[in-house]
């Protein structure tokens, strides 16, 4: 089912109306928040970028995490290279739980370490998301001229350095002075053209509990800086995997929505209920989580759809499964074909 309509998507509809009217610089920013189904770029986000840019224009390549931890997937439209020694963090179910947008980041105490971001297509603005900390060192950014140094020392908080005038140049970050450490969350690649920008903020293995374990203050600071017009919230597969009670899942969804609205009060939110999968021995059914997600959407005026109604049951009476049908790549994760179906569902809801 699809519910919520214009009530849940009013900010998104407003921004798309400005784009369609040709208002100079009009853009809409999407934040795709979720687990490995979102983190795996082919499983929805890549197709999402394709149809939004074709229909509305390209607002930039989007967000790329600085972390190279296992299962952190660089978007297919961005090339990220690093040198030197970095400590990579992504959600693992134990401390450190992560900070910022998706719970992933990279830190270094290696003077001379580098990070380079090279987006495909146009770019004229970069936003570097970084963490200010006591005794923090400095990083220097360069888009083709002389380097500009930024100190990361100070009271703990997420900060953003915005760089304009990139004129399609790569962004190079170096560490001239490490101090107690330099922490980079990631980089958002923008254009000032009319269009839509899709920011992929998935983290493999994360559940609603994992999001709530991330520091509330830095989470809100990060989303305030990104200022999405639409959040697509796709969590629940791992809640079921960890046998979380649907009532706890529902309560945490509510808290996550509250965080989004503290960060960006007018943000549109599309909640996606989880699909069925081939996991066995679970305490609760996927349908119980979908019901909890639907109830949360209704009570908060959010739009809603789910992957259960999109894909149908994992196994059918004739013995076929979503895996054997090519819609899943294993018993849990959608394949590229399944990802295209997810993107098509989003298009049905949003356009």
Short mmCIF file of N, CA and C in Angstrom, two decimals, residues 164-256:
data_model
loop_
_atom_site.label_atom_id
_atom_site.label_comp_id
_atom_site.label_asym_id
_atom_site.label_seq_id
_atom_site.Cartn_x
_atom_site.Cartn_y
_atom_site.Cartn_z
N UNK A 164 33.16 26.45 -2.58
CA UNK A 164 32.52 26.81 -3.85
C UNK A 164 33.57 27.04 -4.94
N UNK A 165 33.08 27.15 -6.17
CA UNK A 165 33.99 27.45 -7.29
C UNK A 165 34.83 26.28 -7.73
N UNK A 166 34.35 25.05 -7.53
CA UNK A 166 35.16 23.88 -7.87
C UNK A 166 35.38 23.73 -9.36
N UNK A 167 34.41 24.17 -10.18
CA UNK A 167 34.53 24.12 -11.64
C UNK A 167 34.98 22.74 -12.12
N UNK A 168 34.32 21.69 -11.59
CA UNK A 168 34.54 20.29 -11.97
C UNK A 168 35.90 19.74 -11.53
N UNK A 169 36.62 20.45 -10.64
CA UNK A 169 37.90 19.96 -10.15
C UNK A 169 37.70 18.93 -9.05
N UNK A 170 38.64 18.00 -8.94
CA UNK A 170 38.63 17.05 -7.83
C UNK A 170 38.86 17.78 -6.51
N UNK A 171 38.43 17.18 -5.42
CA UNK A 171 38.71 17.69 -4.09
C UNK A 171 39.81 16.85 -3.47
N UNK A 172 40.90 17.52 -3.08
CA UNK A 172 42.01 16.84 -2.42
C UNK A 172 42.12 17.34 -0.99
N UNK A 173 42.16 16.41 -0.04
CA UNK A 173 42.31 16.73 1.37
C UNK A 173 43.60 16.11 1.87
N UNK A 174 44.43 16.90 2.53
CA UNK A 174 45.67 16.42 3.12
C UNK A 174 45.67 16.76 4.61
N UNK A 175 46.53 16.07 5.36
CA UNK A 175 46.63 16.27 6.80
C UNK A 175 48.00 16.86 7.12
N UNK A 176 48.11 18.19 7.24
CA UNK A 176 49.41 18.79 7.55
C UNK A 176 49.80 18.68 9.01
N UNK A 177 48.80 18.56 9.91
CA UNK A 177 49.08 18.49 11.35
C UNK A 177 48.00 17.63 11.99
N UNK A 178 48.39 16.47 12.54
CA UNK A 178 47.40 15.51 13.01
C UNK A 178 46.90 15.80 14.42
N UNK A 179 47.73 16.38 15.29
CA UNK A 179 47.32 16.62 16.66
C UNK A 179 46.83 15.33 17.31
N UNK A 180 45.71 15.41 18.04
CA UNK A 180 45.13 14.21 18.65
C UNK A 180 44.33 13.39 17.65
N UNK A 181 44.23 13.89 16.44
CA UNK A 181 43.53 13.18 15.39
C UNK A 181 42.70 14.11 14.53
N UNK A 182 42.46 13.70 13.30
CA UNK A 182 41.56 14.40 12.38
C UNK A 182 40.51 13.40 11.93
N UNK A 183 39.23 13.76 12.08
CA UNK A 183 38.13 12.87 11.75
C UNK A 183 37.29 13.48 10.64
N UNK A 184 37.19 12.76 9.52
CA UNK A 184 36.38 13.18 8.39
C UNK A 184 35.21 12.21 8.26
N UNK A 185 33.99 12.75 8.27
CA UNK A 185 32.82 11.88 8.09
C UNK A 185 32.63 11.54 6.63
N UNK A 186 32.64 12.55 5.76
CA UNK A 186 32.44 12.33 4.35
C UNK A 186 32.35 13.64 3.61
N UNK A 187 32.06 13.55 2.33
CA UNK A 187 32.01 14.72 1.46
C UNK A 187 30.75 14.65 0.60
N UNK A 188 30.05 15.75 0.52
CA UNK A 188 28.88 15.87 -0.35
C UNK A 188 29.27 16.68 -1.58
N UNK A 189 28.96 16.15 -2.76
CA UNK A 189 29.32 16.79 -4.04
C UNK A 189 28.07 17.41 -4.64
N UNK A 190 28.10 18.72 -4.91
CA UNK A 190 26.92 19.46 -5.33
C UNK A 190 27.15 20.19 -6.64
N UNK A 191 26.06 20.51 -7.30
CA UNK A 191 26.05 21.53 -8.34
C UNK A 191 25.05 22.61 -7.90
N UNK A 192 25.11 23.74 -8.55
CA UNK A 192 24.10 24.78 -8.31
C UNK A 192 23.05 24.78 -9.41
N UNK A 193 23.07 23.76 -10.26
CA UNK A 193 22.09 23.65 -11.34
C UNK A 193 20.73 23.22 -10.77
N UNK A 194 19.69 23.46 -11.54
CA UNK A 194 18.38 22.93 -11.20
C UNK A 194 18.44 21.40 -11.20
N UNK A 195 17.91 20.78 -10.16
CA UNK A 195 17.91 19.32 -10.16
C UNK A 195 17.73 18.71 -8.79
N UNK A 196 17.85 17.37 -8.75
CA UNK A 196 17.71 16.57 -7.54
C UNK A 196 19.05 15.94 -7.20
N UNK A 197 19.37 15.94 -5.92
CA UNK A 197 20.60 15.29 -5.44
C UNK A 197 20.20 14.16 -4.49
N UNK A 198 20.75 12.98 -4.74
CA UNK A 198 20.46 11.80 -3.93
C UNK A 198 21.67 11.49 -3.06
N UNK A 199 21.50 11.54 -1.74
CA UNK A 199 22.57 11.23 -0.80
C UNK A 199 22.31 9.86 -0.19
N UNK A 200 23.22 8.92 -0.46
CA UNK A 200 23.11 7.55 0.03
C UNK A 200 23.73 7.47 1.43
N UNK A 201 22.89 7.18 2.44
CA UNK A 201 23.35 7.17 3.83
C UNK A 201 23.05 5.82 4.49
N UNK A 202 23.34 4.75 3.78
CA UNK A 202 23.10 3.42 4.32
C UNK A 202 24.32 2.88 5.05
N UNK A 203 24.07 2.03 6.03
CA UNK A 203 25.15 1.39 6.79
C UNK A 203 24.79 -0.08 7.00
N UNK A 204 25.60 -0.97 6.45
CA UNK A 204 25.30 -2.39 6.53
C UNK A 204 25.23 -2.86 7.97
N UNK A 205 24.22 -3.66 8.27
CA UNK A 205 24.07 -4.25 9.60
C UNK A 205 23.31 -3.41 10.60
N UNK A 206 22.99 -2.17 10.23
CA UNK A 206 22.38 -1.28 11.21
C UNK A 206 20.89 -1.54 11.33
N UNK A 207 20.38 -1.35 12.52
CA UNK A 207 18.96 -1.49 12.83
C UNK A 207 18.49 -0.17 13.41
N UNK A 208 17.22 -0.10 13.80
CA UNK A 208 16.76 1.12 14.46
C UNK A 208 17.51 1.34 15.76
N UNK A 209 17.86 0.27 16.47
CA UNK A 209 18.67 0.41 17.68
C UNK A 209 20.02 1.01 17.35
N UNK A 210 20.63 0.56 16.26
CA UNK A 210 21.93 1.09 15.87
C UNK A 210 21.89 2.58 15.60
N UNK A 211 20.83 3.04 14.95
CA UNK A 211 20.70 4.48 14.70
C UNK A 211 20.57 5.22 16.03
N UNK A 212 19.78 4.68 16.96
CA UNK A 212 19.60 5.35 18.24
C UNK A 212 20.86 5.32 19.09
N UNK A 213 21.76 4.38 18.85
CA UNK A 213 23.02 4.35 19.58
C UNK A 213 24.00 5.42 19.09
N UNK A 214 23.78 5.95 17.90
CA UNK A 214 24.59 7.06 17.41
C UNK A 214 24.24 8.32 18.20
N UNK A 215 25.25 9.12 18.52
CA UNK A 215 25.03 10.30 19.36
C UNK A 215 23.97 11.21 18.75
N UNK A 216 22.95 11.53 19.54
CA UNK A 216 21.83 12.32 19.06
C UNK A 216 22.27 13.70 18.57
N UNK A 217 23.16 14.35 19.33
CA UNK A 217 23.56 15.71 18.98
C UNK A 217 24.25 15.76 17.62
N UNK A 218 25.21 14.86 17.39
CA UNK A 218 25.93 14.89 16.12
C UNK A 218 25.04 14.44 14.96
N UNK A 219 24.09 13.56 15.25
CA UNK A 219 23.15 13.12 14.22
C UNK A 219 22.32 14.31 13.74
N UNK A 220 21.79 15.06 14.69
CA UNK A 220 20.97 16.22 14.34
C UNK A 220 21.82 17.31 13.68
N UNK A 221 23.02 17.55 14.18
CA UNK A 221 23.91 18.54 13.56
C UNK A 221 24.17 18.20 12.09
N UNK A 222 24.41 16.92 11.82
CA UNK A 222 24.74 16.50 10.46
C UNK A 222 23.57 16.69 9.51
N UNK A 223 22.37 16.27 9.96
CA UNK A 223 21.21 16.40 9.09
C UNK A 223 20.77 17.85 8.93
N UNK A 224 20.99 18.67 9.94
CA UNK A 224 20.72 20.10 9.79
C UNK A 224 21.60 20.69 8.70
N UNK A 225 22.87 20.28 8.67
CA UNK A 225 23.79 20.79 7.66
C UNK A 225 23.44 20.30 6.26
N UNK A 226 23.00 19.05 6.15
CA UNK A 226 22.63 18.52 4.83
C UNK A 226 21.30 19.08 4.36
N UNK A 227 20.38 19.30 5.28
CA UNK A 227 19.07 19.89 5.00
C UNK A 227 18.30 19.16 3.90
N UNK A 228 18.05 17.86 4.05
CA UNK A 228 17.28 17.15 3.03
C UNK A 228 15.84 17.63 2.98
N UNK A 229 15.27 17.58 1.80
CA UNK A 229 13.85 17.86 1.63
C UNK A 229 13.02 16.60 1.81
N UNK A 230 13.65 15.46 1.57
CA UNK A 230 12.98 14.17 1.68
C UNK A 230 13.92 13.16 2.31
N UNK A 231 13.47 12.45 3.33
CA UNK A 231 14.19 11.31 3.88
C UNK A 231 13.42 10.05 3.51
N UNK A 232 14.10 9.09 2.91
CA UNK A 232 13.54 7.76 2.67
C UNK A 232 14.15 6.84 3.72
N UNK A 233 13.33 6.39 4.65
CA UNK A 233 13.79 5.63 5.81
C UNK A 233 13.45 4.16 5.62
N UNK A 234 14.46 3.35 5.38
CA UNK A 234 14.27 1.94 5.05
C UNK A 234 15.05 1.09 6.05
N UNK A 235 14.40 0.79 7.17
CA UNK A 235 15.00 -0.03 8.22
C UNK A 235 14.00 -1.09 8.66
N UNK A 236 14.51 -2.20 9.17
CA UNK A 236 13.64 -3.24 9.69
C UNK A 236 14.15 -4.65 9.47
N UNK A 237 14.91 -4.84 8.38
CA UNK A 237 15.44 -6.18 8.10
C UNK A 237 16.33 -6.66 9.25
N UNK A 238 17.20 -5.78 9.73
CA UNK A 238 18.11 -6.19 10.80
C UNK A 238 17.43 -6.22 12.16
N UNK A 239 16.38 -5.41 12.35
CA UNK A 239 15.61 -5.54 13.59
C UNK A 239 15.05 -6.95 13.71
N UNK A 240 14.52 -7.45 12.60
CA UNK A 240 14.01 -8.83 12.62
C UNK A 240 15.15 -9.82 12.78
N UNK A 241 16.28 -9.57 12.10
CA UNK A 241 17.43 -10.46 12.20
C UNK A 241 17.91 -10.59 13.64
N UNK A 242 17.86 -9.46 14.39
CA UNK A 242 18.30 -9.47 15.78
C UNK A 242 17.17 -9.81 16.76
N UNK A 243 16.00 -10.18 16.23
CA UNK A 243 14.84 -10.55 17.05
C UNK A 243 14.39 -9.42 17.97
N UNK A 244 14.50 -8.18 17.49
CA UNK A 244 13.97 -7.04 18.24
C UNK A 244 12.46 -7.10 18.24
N UNK A 245 11.84 -6.80 19.36
CA UNK A 245 10.38 -6.79 19.43
C UNK A 245 9.83 -5.72 18.51
N UNK A 246 8.79 -6.02 17.73
CA UNK A 246 8.19 -5.00 16.86
C UNK A 246 7.78 -3.74 17.62
N UNK A 247 7.37 -3.88 18.88
CA UNK A 247 7.02 -2.70 19.66
C UNK A 247 8.23 -1.82 19.90
N UNK A 248 9.41 -2.42 20.14
CA UNK A 248 10.64 -1.65 20.29
C UNK A 248 11.04 -1.00 18.97
N UNK A 249 10.90 -1.75 17.89
CA UNK A 249 11.15 -1.22 16.54
C UNK A 249 10.29 0.01 16.28
N UNK A 250 9.02 -0.09 16.62
CA UNK A 250 8.09 1.03 16.42
C UNK A 250 8.50 2.24 17.25
N UNK A 251 8.85 2.03 18.51
CA UNK A 251 9.26 3.13 19.37
C UNK A 251 10.52 3.82 18.86
N UNK A 252 11.46 3.02 18.35
CA UNK A 252 12.70 3.61 17.85
C UNK A 252 12.48 4.33 16.52
N UNK A 253 11.59 3.80 15.68
CA UNK A 253 11.24 4.55 14.46
C UNK A 253 10.72 5.93 14.83
N UNK A 254 9.90 5.99 15.85
CA UNK A 254 9.36 7.28 16.30
C UNK A 254 10.48 8.22 16.73
N UNK A 255 11.44 7.71 17.47
CA UNK A 255 12.55 8.55 17.92
C UNK A 255 13.42 9.02 16.76
N UNK A 256 13.58 8.18 15.75
CA UNK A 256 14.36 8.58 14.58
C UNK A 256 13.64 9.69 13.82
#
